[in-house]
Every structure is written in structure tokens, then in C-alpha cells.
Short mmCIF file of C-alpha atoms and ligand atoms in Angstrom, two decimals:
data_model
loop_
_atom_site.label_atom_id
_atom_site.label_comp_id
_atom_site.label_asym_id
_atom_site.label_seq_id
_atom_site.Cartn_x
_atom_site.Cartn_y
_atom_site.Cartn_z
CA UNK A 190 101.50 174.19 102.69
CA UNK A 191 102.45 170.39 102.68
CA UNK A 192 99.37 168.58 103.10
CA UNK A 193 98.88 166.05 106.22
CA UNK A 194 99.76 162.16 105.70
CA UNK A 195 97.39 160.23 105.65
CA UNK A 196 98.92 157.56 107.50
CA UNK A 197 98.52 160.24 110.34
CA UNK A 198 94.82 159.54 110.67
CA UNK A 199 92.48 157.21 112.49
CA UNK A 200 89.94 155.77 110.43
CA UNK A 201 87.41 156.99 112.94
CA UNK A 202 88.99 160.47 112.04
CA UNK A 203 88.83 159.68 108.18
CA UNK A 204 85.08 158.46 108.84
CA UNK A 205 83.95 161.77 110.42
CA UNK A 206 86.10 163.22 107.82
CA UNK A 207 83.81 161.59 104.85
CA UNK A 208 80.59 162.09 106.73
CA UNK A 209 81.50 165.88 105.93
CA UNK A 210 82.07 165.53 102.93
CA UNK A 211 78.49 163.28 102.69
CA UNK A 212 80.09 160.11 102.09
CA UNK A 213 79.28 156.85 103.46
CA UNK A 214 81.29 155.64 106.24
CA UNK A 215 81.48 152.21 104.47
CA UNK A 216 84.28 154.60 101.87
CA UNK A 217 86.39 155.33 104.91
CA UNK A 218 86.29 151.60 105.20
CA UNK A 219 87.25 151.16 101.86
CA UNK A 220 89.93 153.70 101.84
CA UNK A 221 91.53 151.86 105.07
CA UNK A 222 91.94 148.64 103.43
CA UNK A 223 93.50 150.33 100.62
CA UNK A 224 95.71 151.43 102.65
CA UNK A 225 97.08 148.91 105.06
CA UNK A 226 95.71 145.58 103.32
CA UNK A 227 96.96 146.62 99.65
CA UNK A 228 99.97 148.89 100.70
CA UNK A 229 98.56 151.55 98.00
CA UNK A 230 100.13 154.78 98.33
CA UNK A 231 98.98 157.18 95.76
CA UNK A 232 95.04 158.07 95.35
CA UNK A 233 95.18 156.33 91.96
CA UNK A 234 95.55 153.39 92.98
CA UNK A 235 92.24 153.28 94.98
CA UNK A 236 89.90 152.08 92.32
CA UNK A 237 87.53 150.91 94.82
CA UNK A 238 86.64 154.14 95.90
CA UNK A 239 84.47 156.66 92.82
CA UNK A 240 86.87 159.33 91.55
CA UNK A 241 85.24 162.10 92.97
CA UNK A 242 86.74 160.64 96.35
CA UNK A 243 89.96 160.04 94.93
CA UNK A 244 90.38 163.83 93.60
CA UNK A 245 89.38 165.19 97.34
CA UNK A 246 91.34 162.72 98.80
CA UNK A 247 94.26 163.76 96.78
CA UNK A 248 93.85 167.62 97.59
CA UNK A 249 93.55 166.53 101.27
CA UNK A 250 96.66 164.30 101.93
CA UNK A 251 99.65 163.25 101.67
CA UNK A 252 100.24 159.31 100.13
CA UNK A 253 103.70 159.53 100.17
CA UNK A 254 105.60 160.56 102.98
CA UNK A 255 108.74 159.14 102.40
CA UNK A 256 110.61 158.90 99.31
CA UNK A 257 112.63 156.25 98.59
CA UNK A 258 116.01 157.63 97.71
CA UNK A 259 119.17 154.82 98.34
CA UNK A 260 118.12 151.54 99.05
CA UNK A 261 121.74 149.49 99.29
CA UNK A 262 121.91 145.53 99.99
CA UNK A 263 124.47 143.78 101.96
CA UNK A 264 126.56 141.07 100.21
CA UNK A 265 124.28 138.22 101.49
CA UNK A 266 121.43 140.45 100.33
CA UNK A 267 119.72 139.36 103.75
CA UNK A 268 119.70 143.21 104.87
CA UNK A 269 118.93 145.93 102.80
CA UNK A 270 118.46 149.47 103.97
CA UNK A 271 116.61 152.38 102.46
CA UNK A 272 117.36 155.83 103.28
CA UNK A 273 113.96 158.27 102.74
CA UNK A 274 113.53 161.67 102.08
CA UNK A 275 110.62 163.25 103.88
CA UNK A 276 108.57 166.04 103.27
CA UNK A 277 110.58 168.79 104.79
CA UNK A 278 113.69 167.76 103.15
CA UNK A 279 115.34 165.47 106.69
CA UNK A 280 116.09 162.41 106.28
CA UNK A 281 115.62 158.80 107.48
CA UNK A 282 117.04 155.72 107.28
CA UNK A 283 114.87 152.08 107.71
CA UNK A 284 116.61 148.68 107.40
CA UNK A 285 114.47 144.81 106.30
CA UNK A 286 116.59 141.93 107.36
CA UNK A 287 115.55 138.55 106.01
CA UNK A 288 116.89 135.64 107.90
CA UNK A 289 115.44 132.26 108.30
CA UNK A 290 111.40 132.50 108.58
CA UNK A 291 111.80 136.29 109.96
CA UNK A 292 111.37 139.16 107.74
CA UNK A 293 112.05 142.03 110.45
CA UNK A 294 111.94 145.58 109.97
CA UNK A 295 113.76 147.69 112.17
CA UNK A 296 112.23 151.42 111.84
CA UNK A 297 113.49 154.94 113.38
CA UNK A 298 111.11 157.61 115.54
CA UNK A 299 113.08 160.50 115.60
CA UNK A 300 115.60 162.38 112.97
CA UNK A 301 118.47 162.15 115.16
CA UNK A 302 118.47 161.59 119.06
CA UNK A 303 118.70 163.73 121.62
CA UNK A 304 120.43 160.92 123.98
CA UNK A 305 123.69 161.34 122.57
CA UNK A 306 125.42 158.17 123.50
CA UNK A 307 129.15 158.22 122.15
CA UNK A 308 129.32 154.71 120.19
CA UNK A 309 125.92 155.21 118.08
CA UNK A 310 125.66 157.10 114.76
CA UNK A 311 122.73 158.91 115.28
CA UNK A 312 123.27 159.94 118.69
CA UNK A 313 126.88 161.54 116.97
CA UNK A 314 124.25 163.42 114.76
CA UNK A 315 122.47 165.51 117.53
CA UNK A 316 118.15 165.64 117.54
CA UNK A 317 116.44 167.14 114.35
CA UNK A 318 112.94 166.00 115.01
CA UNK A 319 110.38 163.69 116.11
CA UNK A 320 108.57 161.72 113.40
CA UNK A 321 105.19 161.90 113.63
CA UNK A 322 103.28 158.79 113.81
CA UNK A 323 102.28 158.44 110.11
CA UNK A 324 105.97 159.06 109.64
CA UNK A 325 106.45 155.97 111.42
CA UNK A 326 103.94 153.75 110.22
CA UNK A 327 104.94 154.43 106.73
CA UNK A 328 108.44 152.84 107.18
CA UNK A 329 106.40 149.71 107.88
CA UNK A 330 104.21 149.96 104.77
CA UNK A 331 107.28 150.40 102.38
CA UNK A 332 108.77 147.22 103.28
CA UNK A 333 105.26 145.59 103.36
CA UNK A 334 104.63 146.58 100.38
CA UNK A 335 108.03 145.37 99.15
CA UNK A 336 107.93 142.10 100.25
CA UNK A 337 104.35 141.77 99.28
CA UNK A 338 105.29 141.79 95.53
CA UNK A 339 106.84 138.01 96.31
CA UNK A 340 103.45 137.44 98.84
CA UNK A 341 105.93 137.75 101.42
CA UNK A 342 104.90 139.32 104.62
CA UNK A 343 106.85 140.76 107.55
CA UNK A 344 106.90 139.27 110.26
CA UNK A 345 108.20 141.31 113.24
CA UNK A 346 109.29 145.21 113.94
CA UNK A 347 111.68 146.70 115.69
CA UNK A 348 111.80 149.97 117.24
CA UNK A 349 115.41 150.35 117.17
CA UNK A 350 116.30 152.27 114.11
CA UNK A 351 117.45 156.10 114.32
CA UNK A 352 116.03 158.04 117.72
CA UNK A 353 114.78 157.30 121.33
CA UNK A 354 111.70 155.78 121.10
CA UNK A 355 110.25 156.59 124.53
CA UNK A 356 111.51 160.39 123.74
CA UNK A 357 108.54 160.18 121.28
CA UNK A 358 106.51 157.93 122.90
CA UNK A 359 102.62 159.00 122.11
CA UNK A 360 103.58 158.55 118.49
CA UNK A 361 105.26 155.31 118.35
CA UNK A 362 102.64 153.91 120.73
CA UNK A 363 99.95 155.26 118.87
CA UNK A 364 101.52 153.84 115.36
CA UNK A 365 101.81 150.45 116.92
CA UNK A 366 98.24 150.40 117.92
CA UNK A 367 97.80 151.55 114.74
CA UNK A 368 99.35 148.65 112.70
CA UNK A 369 97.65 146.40 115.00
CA UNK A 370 94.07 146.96 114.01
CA UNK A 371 92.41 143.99 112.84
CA UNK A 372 90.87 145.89 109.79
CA UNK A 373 94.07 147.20 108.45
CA UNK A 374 97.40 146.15 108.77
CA UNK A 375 96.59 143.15 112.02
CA UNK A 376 100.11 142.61 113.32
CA UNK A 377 99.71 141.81 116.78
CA UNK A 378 101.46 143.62 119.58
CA UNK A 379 103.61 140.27 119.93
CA UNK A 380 105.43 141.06 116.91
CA UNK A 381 106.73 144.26 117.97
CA UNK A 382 109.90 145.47 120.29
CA UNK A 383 110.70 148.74 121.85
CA UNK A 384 114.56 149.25 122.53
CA UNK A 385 115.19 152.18 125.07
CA UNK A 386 118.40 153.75 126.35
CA UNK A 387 116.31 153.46 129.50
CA UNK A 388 114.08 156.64 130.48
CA UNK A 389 112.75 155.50 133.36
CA UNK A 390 109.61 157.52 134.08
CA UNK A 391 108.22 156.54 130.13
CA UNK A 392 109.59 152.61 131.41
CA UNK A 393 107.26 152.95 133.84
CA UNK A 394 104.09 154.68 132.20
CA UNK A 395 105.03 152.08 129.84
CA UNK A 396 104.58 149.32 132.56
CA UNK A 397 100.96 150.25 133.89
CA UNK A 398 99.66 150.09 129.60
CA UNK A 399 100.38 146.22 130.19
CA UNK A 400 101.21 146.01 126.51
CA UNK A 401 102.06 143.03 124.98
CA UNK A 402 104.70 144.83 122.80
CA UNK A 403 108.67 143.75 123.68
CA UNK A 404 110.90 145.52 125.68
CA UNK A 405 114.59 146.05 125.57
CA UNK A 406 116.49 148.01 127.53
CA UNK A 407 120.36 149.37 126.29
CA UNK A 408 121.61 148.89 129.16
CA UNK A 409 125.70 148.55 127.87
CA UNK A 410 127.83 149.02 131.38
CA UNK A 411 126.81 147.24 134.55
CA UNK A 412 128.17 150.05 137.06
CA UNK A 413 127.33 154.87 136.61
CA UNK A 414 130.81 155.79 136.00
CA UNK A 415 131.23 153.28 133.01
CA UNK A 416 127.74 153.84 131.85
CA UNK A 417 127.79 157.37 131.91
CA UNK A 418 130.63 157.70 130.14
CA UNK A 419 128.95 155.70 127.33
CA UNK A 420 125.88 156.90 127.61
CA UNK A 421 125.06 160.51 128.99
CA UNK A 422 121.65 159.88 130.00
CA UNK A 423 122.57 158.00 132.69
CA UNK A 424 123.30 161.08 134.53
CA UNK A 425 119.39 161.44 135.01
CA UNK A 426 118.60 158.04 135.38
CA UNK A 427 121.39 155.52 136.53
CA UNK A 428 121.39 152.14 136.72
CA UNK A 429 119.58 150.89 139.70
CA UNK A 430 116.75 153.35 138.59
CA UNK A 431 116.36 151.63 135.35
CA UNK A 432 116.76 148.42 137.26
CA UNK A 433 113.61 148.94 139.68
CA UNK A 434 111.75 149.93 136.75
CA UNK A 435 112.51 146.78 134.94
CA UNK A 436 111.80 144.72 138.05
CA UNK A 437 108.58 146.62 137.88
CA UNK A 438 108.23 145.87 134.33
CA UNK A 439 108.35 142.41 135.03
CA UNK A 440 106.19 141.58 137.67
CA UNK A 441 103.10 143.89 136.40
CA UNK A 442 103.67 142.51 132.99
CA UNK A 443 104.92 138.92 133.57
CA UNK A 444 106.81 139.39 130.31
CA UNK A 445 110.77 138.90 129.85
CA UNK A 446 112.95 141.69 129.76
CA UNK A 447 116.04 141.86 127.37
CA UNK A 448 118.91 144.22 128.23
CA UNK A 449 121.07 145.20 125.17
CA UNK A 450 125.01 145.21 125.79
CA UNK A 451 127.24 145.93 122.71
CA UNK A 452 130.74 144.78 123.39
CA UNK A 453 133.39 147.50 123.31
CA UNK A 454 136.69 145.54 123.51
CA UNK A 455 138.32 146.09 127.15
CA UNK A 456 135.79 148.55 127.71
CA UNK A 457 132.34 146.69 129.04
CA UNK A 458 133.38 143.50 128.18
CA UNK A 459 135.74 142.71 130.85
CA UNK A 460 134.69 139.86 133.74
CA UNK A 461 134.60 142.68 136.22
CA UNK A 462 131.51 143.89 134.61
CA UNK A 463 129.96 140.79 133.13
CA UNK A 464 129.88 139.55 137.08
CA UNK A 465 128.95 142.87 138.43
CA UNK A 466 125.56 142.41 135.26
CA UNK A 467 125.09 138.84 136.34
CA UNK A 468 125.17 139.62 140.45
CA UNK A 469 122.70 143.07 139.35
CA UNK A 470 120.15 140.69 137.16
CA UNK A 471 119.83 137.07 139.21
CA UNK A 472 116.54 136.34 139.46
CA UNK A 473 115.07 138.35 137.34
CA UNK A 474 113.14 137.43 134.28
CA UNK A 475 115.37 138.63 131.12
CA UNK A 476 117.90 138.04 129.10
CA UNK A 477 120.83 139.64 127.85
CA UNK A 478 121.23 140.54 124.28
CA UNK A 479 125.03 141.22 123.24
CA UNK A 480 126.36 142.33 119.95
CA UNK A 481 129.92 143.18 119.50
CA UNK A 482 130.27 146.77 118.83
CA UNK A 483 129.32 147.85 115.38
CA UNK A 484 132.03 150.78 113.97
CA UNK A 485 131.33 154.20 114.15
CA UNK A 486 132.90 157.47 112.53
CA UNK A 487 132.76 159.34 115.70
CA UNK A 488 133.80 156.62 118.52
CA UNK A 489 137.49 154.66 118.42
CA UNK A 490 136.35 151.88 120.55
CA UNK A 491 136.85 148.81 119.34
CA UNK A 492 134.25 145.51 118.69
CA UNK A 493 135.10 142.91 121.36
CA UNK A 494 136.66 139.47 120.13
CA UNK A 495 134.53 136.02 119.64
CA UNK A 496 136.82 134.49 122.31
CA UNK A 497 135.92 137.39 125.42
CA UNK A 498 132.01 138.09 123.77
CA UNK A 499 131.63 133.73 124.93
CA UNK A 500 133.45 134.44 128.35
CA UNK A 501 131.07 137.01 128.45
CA UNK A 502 128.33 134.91 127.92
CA UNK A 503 129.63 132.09 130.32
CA UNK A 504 130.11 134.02 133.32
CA UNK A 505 126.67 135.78 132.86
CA UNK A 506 124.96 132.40 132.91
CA UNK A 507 126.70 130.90 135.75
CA UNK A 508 123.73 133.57 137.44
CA UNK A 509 121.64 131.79 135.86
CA UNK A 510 121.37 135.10 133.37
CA UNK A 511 120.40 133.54 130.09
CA UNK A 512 122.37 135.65 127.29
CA UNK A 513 122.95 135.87 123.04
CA UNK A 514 125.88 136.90 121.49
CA UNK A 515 124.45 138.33 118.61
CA UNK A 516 125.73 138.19 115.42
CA UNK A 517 126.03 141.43 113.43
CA UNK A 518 124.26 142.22 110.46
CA UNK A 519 124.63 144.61 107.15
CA UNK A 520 127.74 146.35 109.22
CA UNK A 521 129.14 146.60 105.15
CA UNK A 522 126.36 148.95 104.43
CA UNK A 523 126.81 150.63 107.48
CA UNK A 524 122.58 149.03 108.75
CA UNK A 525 123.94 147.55 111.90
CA UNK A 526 122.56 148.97 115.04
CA UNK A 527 124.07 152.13 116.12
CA UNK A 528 125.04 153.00 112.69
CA UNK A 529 122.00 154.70 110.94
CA UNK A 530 122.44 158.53 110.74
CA UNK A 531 121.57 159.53 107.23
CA UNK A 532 124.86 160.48 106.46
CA UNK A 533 124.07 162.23 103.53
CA UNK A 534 121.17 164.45 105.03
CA UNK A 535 123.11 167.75 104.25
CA UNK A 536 123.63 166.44 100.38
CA UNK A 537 119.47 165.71 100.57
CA UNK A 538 118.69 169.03 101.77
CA UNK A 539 120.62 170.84 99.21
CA UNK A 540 119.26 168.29 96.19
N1 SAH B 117 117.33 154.66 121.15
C1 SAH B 117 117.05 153.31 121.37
C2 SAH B 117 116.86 152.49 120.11
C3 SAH B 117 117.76 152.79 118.96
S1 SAH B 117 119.41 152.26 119.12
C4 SAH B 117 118.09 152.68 122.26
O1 SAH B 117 119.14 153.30 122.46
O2 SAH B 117 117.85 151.60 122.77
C5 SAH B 117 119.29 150.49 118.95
C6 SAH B 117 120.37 149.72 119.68
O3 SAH B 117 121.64 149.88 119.05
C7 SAH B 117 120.55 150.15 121.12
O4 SAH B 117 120.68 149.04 121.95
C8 SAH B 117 121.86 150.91 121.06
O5 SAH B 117 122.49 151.00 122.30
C9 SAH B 117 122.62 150.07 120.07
N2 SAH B 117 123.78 150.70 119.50
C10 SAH B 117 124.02 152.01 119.32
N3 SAH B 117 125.23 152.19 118.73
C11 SAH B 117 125.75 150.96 118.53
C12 SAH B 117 126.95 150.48 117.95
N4 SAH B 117 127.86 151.32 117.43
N5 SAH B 117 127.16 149.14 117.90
C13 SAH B 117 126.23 148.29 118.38
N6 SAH B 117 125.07 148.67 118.94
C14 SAH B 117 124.83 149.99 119.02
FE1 SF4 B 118 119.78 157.64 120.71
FE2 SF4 B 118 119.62 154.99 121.04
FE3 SF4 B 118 121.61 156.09 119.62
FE4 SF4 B 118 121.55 156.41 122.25
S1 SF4 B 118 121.81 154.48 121.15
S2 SF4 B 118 121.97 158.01 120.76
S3 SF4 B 118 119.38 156.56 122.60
S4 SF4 B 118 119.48 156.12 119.11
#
């Protein structure tokens, strides 16, 4: 049997866990700040900690729960993405982007997705699994570790990789809590963002936690036939759903909203539905994120032009509806959003 990762643990859990083996809770301490201050992820590498520790430690867990197995660059070399092997033989893919002060990781939950919206990759690859939380927080600690060989650090995550987030939500909450501790890894809740495709009952558990961690919403057509059609979850919870949960959002929170809208040329990026967004969102505290579509093998639609993405934009603000056109990123190596799937899962599972 694989043994657990460690990552999976609490360190109350790993104290308890050296009390019964007789060892001083100060070691669980130790072994903590091994972990998420140093980035070390093989017992080895834990020379603060006697090697008797190190060899039980090393029958008991799991270090290495992914394994680095393609890591491609775009041409910039401002994105790279790194698809991982884990234990079971799945797959997963992770992306860094580097621009300006920002070193962001964007991380996945889930093999696959059960939400199975048409446009996005890993929707197109059906659900595999949920990654557990150690699964998650690992993806973190790679690139930490990578950009801590330059003392770089990073400097914001986002949960918008492969998978629903809030279809797995105990284990990405409890990783972000996780990476927040003070005595490990200390980035605050600030620094992290949720994207969901909008489940509204986990929205508004969500709500009443009055996190400080980011929301986004996909939210991608402005009226239930269009969205729908895009995105099949809408079925269970259409749009003025999501939109009373956002409201909701907002006033127990008093924290923005952002609403994600990639632009499908002539298909949500019309003025019909930019007006019917901007009449739907007045007032409320948010903003609008859109990115033109980002290609993908299963979907034919097509990325919306600079010239209708800013009339877009304009008519949106003239509500007062603040909005970004995005602009996308590592689309060569196929790291854009939407686009992770870990194409070449069925070549990893044969390796
Ligand atoms: N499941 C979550 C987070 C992962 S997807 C969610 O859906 O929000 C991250 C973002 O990429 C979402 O806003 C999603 O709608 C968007 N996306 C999916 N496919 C895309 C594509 N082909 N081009 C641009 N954005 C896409
Ligand atoms: Fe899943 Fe998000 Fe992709 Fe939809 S867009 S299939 S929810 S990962």
C-alpha cells in the first residue's frame, strides 16, 4: 500500500503522532518547518531532526506526491506549466506565471471536472478524482520551492487550475488554512482566490466562513438559455440563483466579487448580453473579469476580437460595472485557463 502524504497532516496530527512514538512535540515542530519553511521533500533532507526520526518518518509517509514529469515554458518564459504524475498513476497539471512583482500559481483540485462546461479542457475530459488536500498543497510547495532557489517567493494562488473547486470544497479549504499557518508556509488568506462555475449552496456555506480568501464566480452568459448551453450546471443553479448568492456574498463579507466572462466571438460577447450583465450587476460590489476565449480541442467557438472585447468593456461600465479585459497567457503551451487537461494522462498511465 502507498503510504499517506505527508502534506495530508496537521501538525497537531503529526504531534500526537510523535508523542506515540515518544518523541518530543518540539520534533513535530521541527519537522513542520522543514516542510513548509525549507520546501524539503524527501526525509533526507531533514537534518534537523536525529535519524531514527527520519527512518520512521520515511516508512510512514509519503514526501513526494507529485512527480514532476513535463514542465514546458512559454516563449516569454513568464508562464511555465508542469504536468505531475501522482501516486496512482492520474495526472495533473499546475501552471507559475511571473509578471511584474506577482509570482502566481494557479493550482487544480480535482483530476478532471465533473461540471462539464463545453469551452474548457478539463471539463471535455470528464471527473477522475478529487485531490486530496496534501495533493493540493503540494502544487504550492513545488513552485515555492522553485522559485526559492532565486529567494524568490510566490506571491498569490489561484484556485483555478483543473476541477471545481467548491465540488471539493473541505479539501481546498482545509489546504488553504493550511498554507496559511503562521508556523509553516504564512501566506495570508488575502493572497488566495477561489474561481467557481457557481454552486450556489457551497457559495453560500462559503459566505457564513467570512473568509478573507477571493472569490470569482464564471459566470460567462448573462441570460439560462445562453448559459446553459455553455455551461450545464446551470441547469441546477441558474443565474439569478448564483446572483442572490453573490449579493449575499457581498454584504456578509463586504468583499468585491469578480465574475469571470471569456469572450466567445458572437456568442456572449454581443451588446445584447454585455447590457443584459451590466443591467443584472449595477450596484453591486464586483467586477468583471474578461478573457477572450482560450482554444480548445473539443469546442469550435471562436476568441472574440480586441475591437468587440473594449465595446464589451464600455457598455459594461456605462453601469457603472467596473471590468478587465484580460490578456491571455501561455495559450502556446496550451496553460491558459480552460486549457489544462493532462492530455497525455492515458500515455502516463501506461509509462
Ligand atoms: N472550475 C472553476 C475553476 C477552474 S476553471 C471554474 O469554472 O470557475 C478557471 C476559469 O477558466 C473559469 O473561469 C473557466 O470558466 C475558465 N475557462 C474555462 N475554459 C476556458 C477557455 N477555453 N478559455 C478561457 N477561459 C476558460
Ligand atoms: Fe470544471 Fe471549471 Fe472547466 Fe467548468 S470551467 S469544466 S467547472 S474546470
Amino acid at each position: 500500500m502507498v503510504p499517506p502524504l505527508i502534506y495530508d497532516y496537521q501538525l497537531s496530527e503529526l504531534t500526537s503522532l510523535f508523542e506515540s512514538w515518544g518523541d518530543p512535540p518540539y520534533r513535530a515542530v521541527q519537522l513542520w518547518q522543514g516542510l513548509y519553511k525549507h520546501f524539503w521533500n524527501s526525509p533526507e533532507q531533514f537534518t534537523t531532526l536525529p535519524y531514527n526520526i527520519r527512518t520512521k518518518l520515511s516508512d510512514h509517509f509519503l514526501f513526494d506526491g507529485l512527480i514532476p514529469l513535463i514542465t514546458l515554458a512559454s516563449s516569454d518564459k513568464n508562464t511555465i506549466k508542469t504536468l505531475f504524475k501522482l501516486h496512482d498513476g492520474l495526472a495533473i497539471e499546475a501552471v507559475l506565471m511571473l509578471y511584474e512583482k506577482r509570482r502566481t500559481t494557479c493550482i487544480s483540485t480535482q483530476i478532471g471536472c465533473a461540471m462539464g462546461c463545453v469551452f474548457c479542457a478539463t471539463g471535455q475530459m470528464g471527473f477522475k478524482r478529487h485531490l486530496t488536500k496534501g495533493e493540493i498543497i503540494a502544487q504550492v510547495l513545488f513552485f515555492a520551492r522553485k522559485l526559492n532557489i532565486t529567494g524568490d517567493v510566490i506571491t498569490n494562488v489561484v484556485i483555478m487550475g483543473m476541477g471545481e473547486p467548491f465540488h471539493n470544497y473541505a479539501n481546498t479549504l482545509n489546504a488553504i488554512k493550511q498554507l496559511n499557518d503562521p508556523e509553516g508556509y504564512n501566506l495570508g488568506s488575502r493572497r488566495f482566490t477561489i474561481s467557481t462555475v457557481g454552486l450556489v449552496p457551497a457559495i453560500r456555506k462559503f459566505s457564513m466562513e467570512k473568509s478573507q480568501v477571493n472569490l470569482a464566480i464564471s459566470l460567462h452568459a448573462a441570460n439560462d438559455s445562453l448559459r446553459s448551453s455553455l455551461l450545464p450546471i446551470n441547469k441546477t443553479y441558474p443565474i439569478d440563483e448564483i446572483l442572490d448568492a453573490s449579493r449575499e456574498y457581498v454584504s456578509l463579507t463586504k468583499r468585491r466579487i469578480t465574475f469571470e466572462w471569456a469572450l466567445v466571438n458572437d456568442v456572449n460577447d454581443t451588446a445584447e448580453q454585455a447590457h443584459l450583465l451590466g443591467s443584472k450587476l449595477k450596484g453591486l460590489l464586483c467586477h468583471v473579469n474578461a478573457i477572450p476565449l482560450n482554444p480548445t480541442k473539443n469546442y469550435e467557438g471562436k476568441a472574440t476580437t480586441r475591437q468587440r472585447a473594449l465595446q464589451f468593456k464600455s457598455i459594461l461600465n456605462n453601469y457603472g460595472v467596473p471590468c478587465t479585459i484580460r490578456l491571455r497567457r501561455g495559450v502556446e503551451i496550451n496553460a491558459g485557463c480552460g486549457q489544462l487537461a493532462s492530455i497525455d494522462q492515458n500515455n502516463i498511465l501506461t509509462a
